[in-house]
XYZ file of C-alpha atoms in Angstrom:
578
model
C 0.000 0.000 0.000
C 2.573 2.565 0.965
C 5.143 1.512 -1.733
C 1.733 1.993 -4.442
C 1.176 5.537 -3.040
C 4.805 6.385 -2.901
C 4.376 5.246 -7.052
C 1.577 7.489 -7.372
C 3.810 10.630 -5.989
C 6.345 10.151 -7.916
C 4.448 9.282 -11.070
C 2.586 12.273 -10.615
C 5.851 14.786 -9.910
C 7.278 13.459 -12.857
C 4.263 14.357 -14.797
C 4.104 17.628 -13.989
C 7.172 18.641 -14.032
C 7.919 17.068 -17.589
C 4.255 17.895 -18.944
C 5.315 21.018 -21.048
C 9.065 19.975 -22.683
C 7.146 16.568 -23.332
C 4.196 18.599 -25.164
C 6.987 20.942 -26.686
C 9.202 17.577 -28.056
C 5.571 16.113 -28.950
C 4.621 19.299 -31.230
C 8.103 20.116 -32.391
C 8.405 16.677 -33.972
C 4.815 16.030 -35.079
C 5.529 19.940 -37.366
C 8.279 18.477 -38.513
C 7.725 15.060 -39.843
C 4.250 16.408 -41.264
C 6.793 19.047 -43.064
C 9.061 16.580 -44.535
C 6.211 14.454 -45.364
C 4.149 16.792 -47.490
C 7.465 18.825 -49.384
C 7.990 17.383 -52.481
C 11.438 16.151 -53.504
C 13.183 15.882 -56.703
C 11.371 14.846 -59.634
C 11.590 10.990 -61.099
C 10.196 10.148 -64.424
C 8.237 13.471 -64.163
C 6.463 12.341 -60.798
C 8.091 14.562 -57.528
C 9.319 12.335 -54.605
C 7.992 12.396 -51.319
C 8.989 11.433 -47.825
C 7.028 8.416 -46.042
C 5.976 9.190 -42.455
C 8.440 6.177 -41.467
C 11.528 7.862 -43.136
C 10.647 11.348 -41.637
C 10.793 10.066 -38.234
C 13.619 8.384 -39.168
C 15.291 11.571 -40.230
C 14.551 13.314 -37.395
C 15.817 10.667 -34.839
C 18.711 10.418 -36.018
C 19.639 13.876 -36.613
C 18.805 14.578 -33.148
C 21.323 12.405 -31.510
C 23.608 14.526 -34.083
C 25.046 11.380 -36.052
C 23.900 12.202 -39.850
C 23.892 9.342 -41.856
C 22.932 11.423 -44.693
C 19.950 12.339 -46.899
C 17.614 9.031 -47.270
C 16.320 7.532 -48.649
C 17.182 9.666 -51.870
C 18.540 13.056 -51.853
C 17.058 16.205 -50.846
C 15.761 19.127 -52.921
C 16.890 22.736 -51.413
C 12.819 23.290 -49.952
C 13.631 19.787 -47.653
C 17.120 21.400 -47.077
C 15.769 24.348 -46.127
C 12.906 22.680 -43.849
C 15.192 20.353 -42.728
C 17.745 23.099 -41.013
C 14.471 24.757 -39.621
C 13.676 21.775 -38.222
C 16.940 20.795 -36.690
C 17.642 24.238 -35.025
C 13.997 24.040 -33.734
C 14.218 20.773 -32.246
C 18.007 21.827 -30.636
C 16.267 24.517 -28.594
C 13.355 22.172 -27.531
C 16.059 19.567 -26.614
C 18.092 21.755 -24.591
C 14.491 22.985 -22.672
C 13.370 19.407 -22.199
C 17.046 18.315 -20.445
C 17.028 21.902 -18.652
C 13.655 20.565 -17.354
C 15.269 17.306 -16.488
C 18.120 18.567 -14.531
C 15.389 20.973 -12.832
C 13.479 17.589 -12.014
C 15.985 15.710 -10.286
C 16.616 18.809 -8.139
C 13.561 19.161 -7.058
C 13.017 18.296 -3.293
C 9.699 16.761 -3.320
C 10.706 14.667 -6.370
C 13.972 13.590 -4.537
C 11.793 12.888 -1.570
C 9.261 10.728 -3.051
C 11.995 8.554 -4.781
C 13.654 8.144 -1.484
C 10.411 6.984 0.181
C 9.881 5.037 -2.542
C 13.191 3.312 -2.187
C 13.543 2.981 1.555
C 9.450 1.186 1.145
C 10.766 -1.235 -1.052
C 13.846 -1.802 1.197
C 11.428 -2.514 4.203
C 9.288 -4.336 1.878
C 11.973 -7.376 1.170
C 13.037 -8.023 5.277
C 11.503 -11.358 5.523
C 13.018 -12.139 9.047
C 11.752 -10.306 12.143
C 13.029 -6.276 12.464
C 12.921 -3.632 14.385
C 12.433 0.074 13.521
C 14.782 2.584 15.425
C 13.268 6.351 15.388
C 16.662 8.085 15.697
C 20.244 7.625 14.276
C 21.952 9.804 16.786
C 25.054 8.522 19.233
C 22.963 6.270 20.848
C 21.094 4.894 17.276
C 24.840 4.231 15.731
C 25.927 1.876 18.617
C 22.132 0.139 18.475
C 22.956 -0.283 14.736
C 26.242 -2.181 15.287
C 24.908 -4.361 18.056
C 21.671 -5.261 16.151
C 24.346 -6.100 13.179
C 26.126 -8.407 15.656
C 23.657 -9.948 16.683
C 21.986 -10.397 13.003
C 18.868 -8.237 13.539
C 17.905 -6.198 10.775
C 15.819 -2.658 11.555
C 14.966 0.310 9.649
C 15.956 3.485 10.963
C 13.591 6.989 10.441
C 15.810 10.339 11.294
C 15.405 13.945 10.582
C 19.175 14.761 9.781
C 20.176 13.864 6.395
C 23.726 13.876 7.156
C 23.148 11.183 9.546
C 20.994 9.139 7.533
C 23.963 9.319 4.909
C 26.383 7.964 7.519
C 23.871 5.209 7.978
C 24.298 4.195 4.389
C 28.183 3.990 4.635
C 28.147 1.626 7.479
C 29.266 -2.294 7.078
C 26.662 -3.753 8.493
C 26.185 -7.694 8.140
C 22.331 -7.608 7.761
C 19.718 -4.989 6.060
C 19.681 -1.745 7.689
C 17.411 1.012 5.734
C 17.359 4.551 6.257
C 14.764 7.651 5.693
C 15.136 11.581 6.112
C 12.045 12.123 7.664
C 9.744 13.186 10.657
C 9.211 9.953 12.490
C 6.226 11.555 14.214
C 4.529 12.173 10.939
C 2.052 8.619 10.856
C 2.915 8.008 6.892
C 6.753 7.265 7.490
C 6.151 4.631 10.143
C 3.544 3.097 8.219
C 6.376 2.995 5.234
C 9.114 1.765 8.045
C 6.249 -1.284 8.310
C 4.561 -0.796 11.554
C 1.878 -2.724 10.620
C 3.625 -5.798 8.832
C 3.530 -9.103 10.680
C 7.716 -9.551 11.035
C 8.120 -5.840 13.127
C 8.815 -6.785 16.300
C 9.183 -3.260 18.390
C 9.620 0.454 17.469
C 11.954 2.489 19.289
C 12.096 5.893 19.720
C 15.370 7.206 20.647
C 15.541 11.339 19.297
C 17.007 13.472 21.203
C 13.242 15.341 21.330
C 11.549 13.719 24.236
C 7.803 15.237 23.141
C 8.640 13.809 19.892
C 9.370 10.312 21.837
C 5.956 10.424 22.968
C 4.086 11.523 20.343
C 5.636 8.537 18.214
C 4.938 6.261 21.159
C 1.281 7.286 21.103
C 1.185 7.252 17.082
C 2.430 3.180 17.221
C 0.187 2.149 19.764
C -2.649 3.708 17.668
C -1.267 2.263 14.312
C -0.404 -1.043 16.116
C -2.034 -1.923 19.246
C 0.145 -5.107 19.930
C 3.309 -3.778 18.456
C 5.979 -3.741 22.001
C 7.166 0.108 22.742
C 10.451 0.874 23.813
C 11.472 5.077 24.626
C 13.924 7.322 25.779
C 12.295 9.783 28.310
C 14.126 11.132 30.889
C 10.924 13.701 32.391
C 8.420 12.196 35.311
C 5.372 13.800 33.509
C 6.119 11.763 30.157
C 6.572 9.012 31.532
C 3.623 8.756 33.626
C 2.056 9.616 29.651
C 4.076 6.655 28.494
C 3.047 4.223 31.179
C -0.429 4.796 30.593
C -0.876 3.937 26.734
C -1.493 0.654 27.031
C 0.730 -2.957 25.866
C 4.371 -4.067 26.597
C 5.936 -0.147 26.919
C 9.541 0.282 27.701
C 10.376 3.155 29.138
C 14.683 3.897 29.023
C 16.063 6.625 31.358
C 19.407 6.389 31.260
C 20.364 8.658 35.122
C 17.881 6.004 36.835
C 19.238 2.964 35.075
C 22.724 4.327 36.647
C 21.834 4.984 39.594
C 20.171 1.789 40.381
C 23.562 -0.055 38.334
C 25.826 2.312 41.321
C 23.885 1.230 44.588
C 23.837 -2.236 43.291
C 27.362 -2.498 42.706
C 27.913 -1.553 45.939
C 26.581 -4.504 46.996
C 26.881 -6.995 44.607
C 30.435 -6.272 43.220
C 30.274 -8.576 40.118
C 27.235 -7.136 38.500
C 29.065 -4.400 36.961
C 31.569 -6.063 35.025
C 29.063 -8.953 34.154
C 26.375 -6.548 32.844
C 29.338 -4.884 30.810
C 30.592 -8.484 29.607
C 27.327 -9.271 28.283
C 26.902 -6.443 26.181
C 30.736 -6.882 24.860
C 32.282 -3.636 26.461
C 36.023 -4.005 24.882
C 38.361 -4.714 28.061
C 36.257 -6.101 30.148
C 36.742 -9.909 31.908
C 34.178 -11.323 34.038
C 36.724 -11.421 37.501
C 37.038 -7.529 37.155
C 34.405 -7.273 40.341
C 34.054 -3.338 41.520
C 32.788 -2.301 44.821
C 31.495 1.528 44.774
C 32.498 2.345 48.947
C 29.969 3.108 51.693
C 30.510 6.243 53.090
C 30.672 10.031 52.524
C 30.165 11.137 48.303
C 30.752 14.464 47.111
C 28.151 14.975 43.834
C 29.460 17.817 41.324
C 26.972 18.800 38.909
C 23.187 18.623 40.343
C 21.477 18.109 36.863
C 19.478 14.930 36.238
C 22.325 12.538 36.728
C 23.775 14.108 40.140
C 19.660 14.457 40.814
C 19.525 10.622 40.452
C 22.881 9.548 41.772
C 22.036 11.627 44.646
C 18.896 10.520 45.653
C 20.177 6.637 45.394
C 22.802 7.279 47.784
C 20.798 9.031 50.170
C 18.039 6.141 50.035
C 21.225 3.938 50.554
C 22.102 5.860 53.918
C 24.985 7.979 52.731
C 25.906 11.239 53.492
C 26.507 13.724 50.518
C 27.985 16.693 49.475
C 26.619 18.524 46.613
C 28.325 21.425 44.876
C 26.827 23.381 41.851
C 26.536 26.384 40.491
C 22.938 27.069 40.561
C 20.869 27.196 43.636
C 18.792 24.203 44.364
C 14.788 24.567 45.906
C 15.002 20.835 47.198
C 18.067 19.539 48.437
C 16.576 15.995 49.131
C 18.568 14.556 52.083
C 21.752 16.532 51.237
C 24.505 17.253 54.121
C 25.582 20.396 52.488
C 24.841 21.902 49.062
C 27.617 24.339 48.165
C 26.788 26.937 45.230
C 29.633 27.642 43.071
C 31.782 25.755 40.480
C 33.419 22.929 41.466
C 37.195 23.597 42.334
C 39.584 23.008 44.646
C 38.513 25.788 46.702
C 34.935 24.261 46.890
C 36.346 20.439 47.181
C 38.527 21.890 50.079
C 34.866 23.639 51.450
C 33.693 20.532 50.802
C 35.818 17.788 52.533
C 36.871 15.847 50.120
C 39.909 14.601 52.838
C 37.101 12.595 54.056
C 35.239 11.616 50.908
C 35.168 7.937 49.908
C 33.936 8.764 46.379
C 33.466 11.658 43.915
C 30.738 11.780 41.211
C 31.713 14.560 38.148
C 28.188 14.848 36.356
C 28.060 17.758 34.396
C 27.267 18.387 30.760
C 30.535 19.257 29.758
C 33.974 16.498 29.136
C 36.175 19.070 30.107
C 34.724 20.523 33.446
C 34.030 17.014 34.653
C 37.964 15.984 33.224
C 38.897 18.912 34.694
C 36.955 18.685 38.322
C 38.657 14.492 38.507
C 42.167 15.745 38.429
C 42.070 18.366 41.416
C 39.813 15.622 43.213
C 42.947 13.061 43.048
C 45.063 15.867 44.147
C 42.956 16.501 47.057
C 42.423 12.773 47.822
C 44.171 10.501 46.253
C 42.185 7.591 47.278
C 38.728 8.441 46.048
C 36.586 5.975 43.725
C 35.982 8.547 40.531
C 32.726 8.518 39.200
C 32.902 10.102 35.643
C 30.065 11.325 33.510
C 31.360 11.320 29.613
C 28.956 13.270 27.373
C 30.616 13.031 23.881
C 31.253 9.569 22.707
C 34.902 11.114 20.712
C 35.943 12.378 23.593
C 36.570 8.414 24.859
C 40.123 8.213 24.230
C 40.759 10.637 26.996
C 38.103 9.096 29.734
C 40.171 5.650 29.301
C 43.440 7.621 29.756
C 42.300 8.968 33.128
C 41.739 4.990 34.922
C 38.185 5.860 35.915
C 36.282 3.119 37.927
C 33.456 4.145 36.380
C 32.297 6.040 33.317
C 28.706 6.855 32.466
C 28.064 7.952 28.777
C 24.005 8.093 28.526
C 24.039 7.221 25.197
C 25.529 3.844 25.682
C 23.845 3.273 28.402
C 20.755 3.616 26.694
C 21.854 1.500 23.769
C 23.078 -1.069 25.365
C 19.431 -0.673 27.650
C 17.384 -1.145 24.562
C 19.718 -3.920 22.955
C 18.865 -6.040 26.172
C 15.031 -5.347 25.615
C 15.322 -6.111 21.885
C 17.263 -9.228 21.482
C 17.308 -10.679 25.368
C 13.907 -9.594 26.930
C 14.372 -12.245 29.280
C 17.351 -10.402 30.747
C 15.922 -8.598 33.508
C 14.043 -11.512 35.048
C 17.333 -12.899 35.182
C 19.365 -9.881 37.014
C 16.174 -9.701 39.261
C 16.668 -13.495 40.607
C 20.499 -12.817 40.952
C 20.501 -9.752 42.819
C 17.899 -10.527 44.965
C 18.360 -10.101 48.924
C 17.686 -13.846 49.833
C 20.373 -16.275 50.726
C 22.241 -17.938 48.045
C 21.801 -15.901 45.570
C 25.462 -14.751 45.880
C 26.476 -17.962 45.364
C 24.485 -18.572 42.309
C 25.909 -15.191 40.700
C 29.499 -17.096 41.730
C 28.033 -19.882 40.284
C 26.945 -18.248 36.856
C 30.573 -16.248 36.430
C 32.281 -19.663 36.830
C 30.460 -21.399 33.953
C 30.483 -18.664 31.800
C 34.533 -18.016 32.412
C 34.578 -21.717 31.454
C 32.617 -21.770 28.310
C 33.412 -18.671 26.845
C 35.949 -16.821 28.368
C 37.462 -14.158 26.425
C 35.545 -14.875 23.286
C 32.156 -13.080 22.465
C 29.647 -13.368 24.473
C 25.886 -13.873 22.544
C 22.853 -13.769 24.211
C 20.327 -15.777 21.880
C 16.680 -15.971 22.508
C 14.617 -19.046 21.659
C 10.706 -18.901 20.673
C 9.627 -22.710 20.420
C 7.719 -22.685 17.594
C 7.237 -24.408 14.294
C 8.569 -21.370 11.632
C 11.638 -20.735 14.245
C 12.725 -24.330 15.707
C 10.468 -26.659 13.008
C 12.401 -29.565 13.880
C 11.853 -29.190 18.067
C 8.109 -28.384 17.231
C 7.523 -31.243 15.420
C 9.002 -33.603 17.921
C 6.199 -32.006 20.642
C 3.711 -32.259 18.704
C 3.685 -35.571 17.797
C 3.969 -35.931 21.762
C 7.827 -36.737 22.339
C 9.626 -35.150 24.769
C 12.247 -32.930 24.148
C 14.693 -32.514 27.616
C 16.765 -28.810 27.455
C 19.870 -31.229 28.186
C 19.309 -32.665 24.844
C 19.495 -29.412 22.936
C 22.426 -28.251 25.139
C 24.513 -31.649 23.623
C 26.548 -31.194 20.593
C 25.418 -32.542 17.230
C 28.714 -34.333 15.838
C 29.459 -36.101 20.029
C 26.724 -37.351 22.026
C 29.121 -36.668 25.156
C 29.844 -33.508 24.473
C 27.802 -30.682 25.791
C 27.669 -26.766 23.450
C 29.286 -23.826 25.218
C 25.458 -22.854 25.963
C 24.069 -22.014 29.284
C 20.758 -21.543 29.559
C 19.895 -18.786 31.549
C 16.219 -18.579 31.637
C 12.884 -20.355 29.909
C 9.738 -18.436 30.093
C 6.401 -20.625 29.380
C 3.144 -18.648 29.423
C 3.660 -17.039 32.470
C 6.110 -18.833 34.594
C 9.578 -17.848 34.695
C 12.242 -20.324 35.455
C 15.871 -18.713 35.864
C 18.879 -21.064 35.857
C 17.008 -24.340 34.213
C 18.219 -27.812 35.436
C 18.459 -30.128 31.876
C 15.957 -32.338 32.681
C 13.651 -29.405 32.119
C 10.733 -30.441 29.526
C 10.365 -28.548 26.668
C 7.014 -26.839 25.324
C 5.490 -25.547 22.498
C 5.289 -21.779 22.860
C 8.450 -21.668 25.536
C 10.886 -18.859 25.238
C 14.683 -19.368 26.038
C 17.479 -17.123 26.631
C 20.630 -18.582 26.296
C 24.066 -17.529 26.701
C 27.519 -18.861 24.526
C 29.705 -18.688 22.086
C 28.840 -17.951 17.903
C 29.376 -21.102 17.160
C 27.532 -22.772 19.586
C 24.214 -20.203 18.352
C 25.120 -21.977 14.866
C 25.220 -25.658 16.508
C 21.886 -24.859 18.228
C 20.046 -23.658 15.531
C 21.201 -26.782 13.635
C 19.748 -29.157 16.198
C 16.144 -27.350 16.424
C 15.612 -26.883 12.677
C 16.824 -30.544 11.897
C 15.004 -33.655 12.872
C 18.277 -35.686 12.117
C 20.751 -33.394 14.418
C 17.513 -33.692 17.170
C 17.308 -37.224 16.989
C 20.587 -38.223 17.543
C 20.809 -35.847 20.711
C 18.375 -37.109 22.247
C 18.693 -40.989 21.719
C 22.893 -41.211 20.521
C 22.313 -42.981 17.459
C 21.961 -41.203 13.717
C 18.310 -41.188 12.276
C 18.701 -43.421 9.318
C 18.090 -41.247 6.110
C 17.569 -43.343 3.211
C 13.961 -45.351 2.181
C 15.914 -48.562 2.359
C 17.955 -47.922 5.555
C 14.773 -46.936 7.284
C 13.003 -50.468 6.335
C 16.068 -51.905 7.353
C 16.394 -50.316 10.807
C 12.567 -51.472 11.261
C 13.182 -54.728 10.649
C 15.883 -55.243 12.539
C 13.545 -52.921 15.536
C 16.235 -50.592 16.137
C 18.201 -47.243 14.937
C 21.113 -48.117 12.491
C 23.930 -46.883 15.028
């Protein structure tokens, strides 16, 4: 529908455009063969010669592409001469108005526009395999781009700056990844992005215009009322709009997600660096455990990430020290609130001496560069807390040995990457870091396995739907009531005795959620699985739940036989041929 009407558009720019130099060629030409047709020639056996309307147009084509093969079929008298240069000079002028016309066609915006649309709903048009469209190609949509691509997920992107859309187009990325110039708010572009097709899985709306967030929130859950919702929104009144529309809504604030990562940390030191694993954060190994101290923080910058940080370590107990330039109405549980810029004047003021951490959250790389180095003057001991705004600026954050570094836009990223292609993530983290005993353990537990399986090669998080288009072979095994253990699929396909370097993280079925599955777990149609390993493994899975062979021999040892005649032999003989 959208690809016919983007047709129609340009069908109909074209037209108009192109009307008058096509009615000018049109007219030039018909004068002109009519011309040569009806002036007589020379004179043969007393009868004069004349043109047919085939060798007129003949005449006149080629002459206009200025090759001249000469005066035919016989030669001309001086009248078709004359006529003849009329015509040529004539139809010269109209050429160059008709190409003039042309150029003035291709440069016209809406025409350009149209074709693009055109293009990018033909693009969406041939993703067969579930997508995902991304509102947004800023910082935060480039690194969801490449992760998606890693992962194998195509998704269309919609964005308002046409330099960045351009970028888009000169990116490597393994798997389809579209781009339009356009207002994602505007209902027509997300119904050309596909909202409505059967294989679009979410829409995201990452701009860096949070009204615009919502409004293209609102738009998809009126265009799709089952479609799942995942935005950026970083104000309490939008998201209380957000929350209220109605389905699976996601709503991403990058300060709150940080906070609650910090105060966690604190108390669960290998979260950090496992979270960071999973997403594949270069440099980090799963036994680099952080512990945030308890104790006395000093919070410079009170915008919405000292605003957040802040109130998490005051919920936590802690005293803090807050020093910013602007005056502040509520100072939520603060010790002190100093007004000025943060130097080592106001660090002194402050007591940094005593500080166990520092937090530099302003807007700007430099100040909060700037405020780290006369904080490890001051204290030399303190664990740095390091806001980095501009992801070029990294370079010099990983120069300074921060413990930690919080750049919202891949925080956010990596946020909606978990929701996208590991949904079953957070029930995960939520069993782990629960305050019950043992759950230490089982986070010890978890690291161990993983360190063994994987270790320094990529981690990939791959999710599992148990159904007959995505695991045909598992599907058909259940429904013709076998039973299909999550050992089985965990076993290698070439050695019975050999297990994948899979763990199996969690299985969701209906609404139970099991985290940390034994093997003799029973398999069902309509379970989801998250699973963690290595690339190949993903490959080895996939193998064993899309072929009945590969599933038969890990579940009984012995190879399916294949052939008609090996088949009637194994069921004579009342067994599998081994």
């Amino acid at each position: 529908m959208a690809e016919s009407t983007d047709l129609s558009r340009v069908s109909f720019i074209v037209m108009r455009e192109m009307r008058r130099p096509v009615m000018a060629l049109i007219t030039v030409y018909a004068v002109s063969i009519l011309g040569m047709v009806f002036i007589p020639g020379h004179e043969v056996d007393g009868k004069p010669q004349y043109l047919s309307v085939f060798h007129a147009f003949y005449f006149m084509t080629y002459t206009a592409t200025t090759t001249g093969f000469g005066e035919i079929p016989f030669e001309f008298n001086d009248a078709q001469r004359l006529w003849a240069m009329v015509c040529l000079y004539v139809s010269v002028i109209t050429w160059f108005y008709a190409i003039g016309s042309i150029v003035r066609l291709f440069q016209n915006p809406f025409f350009v526009r149209a074709v693009e649309e055109r293009k990018f709903s033909r693009q969406v048009l041939r993703i067969s395999e579930p997508y995902f469209i991304i509102c947004g190609f800023g910082d935060t949509g480039s690194v969801l781009a490449r992760g998606l691509s890693d992962y194998g997920v195509p998704a269309v992107f919609i964005d308002g700056d046409e330099d960045r859309i351009r970028a888009l187009t000169l990116r490597d990325y393994r798997v389809p990844m579209p781009g339009l110039c356009a207002d994602a708010s505007v209902p027509k572009h997300l119904l050309e992005a596909g909202i409505r097709r059967r294989n679009c899985q979410a829409i995201v709306a990452i701009t860096n215009n949070e009204e615009i967030n919502l409004k293209i929130s609102a738009l998809a859950r009126l265009l799709n009322p089952s479609i799942r919702i995942i935005t950026l929104s970083k104000v309490d009144v939008f998201e209380e709009t957000l929350a209220n529309l109605g389905g699976e809504v996601h709503i991403v604030d990058p300060f709150k997600m940080f906070a609650k990562v910090l105060v966690t940390t604190m108390t669960h030191p290998s979260f950090y660096p496992l979270n960071n694993w999973l997403v594949r954060a270069p440099r980090v190994r799963l036994s680099d455990a952080i512990k945030p101290p308890f104790g006395k923080w000093i919070v410079c910058g009170y915008g919405r990430m000292g605003h957040e940080i802040n109130h998490a370590l005051v919920k936590q107990g802690m005293k803090t020290v807050v020093i910013d330039p602007h005056d502040c109405s509520e100072e939520e549980g603060i010790d002190s609130y100093i007004v000025g810029r943060t130097t080592a004047k106001t660090l002194a003021q402050a007591g940094i001496e005593n500080a166990v951490g520092i937090l530099a959250g302003t807007d700007d790389d430099g100040h909060n560069l700037g405020i780290l180095l006369n904080a490890r003057k001051l204290n030399g001991n303190l664990f740095t807390l390091v806001r980095q705004n501009r992801h070029e600026n990294r370079i010099a954050f990983e120069a300074s040995q921060i413990d930690m570094i919080m750049q919202p836009t891949l925080v956010t990223a990596r946020r909606v990457l978990f929701l996208l292609v590991a949904p079953l993530l957070k029930p995960f983290f939520q069993h782990l870091l629960k305050d019950e005993p043992g759950r230490k353990e089982d986070m010890a537990k978890v690291i161990q396995q993983l360190e063994q399986k994987i270790g320094r090669r990529q981690p990939h998080l791959i999710t599992v739907d148990i159904e007959r288009d995505r695991c045909s072979a598992v599907a058909a095994c259940l429904e013709e009531g076998e039973q299909v253990l999550l050992g089985d699929i965990l076993k290698h396909p070439d050695n019975f005795n050999r297990k994948l370097d899979l763990i199996a993280f969690v299985v969701k079925s209906g609404e139970v959620i099991s985290v940390l599955p034994p093997d003799d777990y029973r398999i069902k149609v309509g379970d989801q699985i998250l699973f963690c390993g290595t690339g190949a493994s993903r490959r080895l899975l996939n193998a064993t739940l899309n072929n009945e062979y590969n599933l038969f021999y890990v579940r009984n040892g012995v190879h399916l036989p294949k052939g008609y005649f090996m088949r009637w032999y194994a069921q004579r003989q009342n067994r599998p041929v081994a």
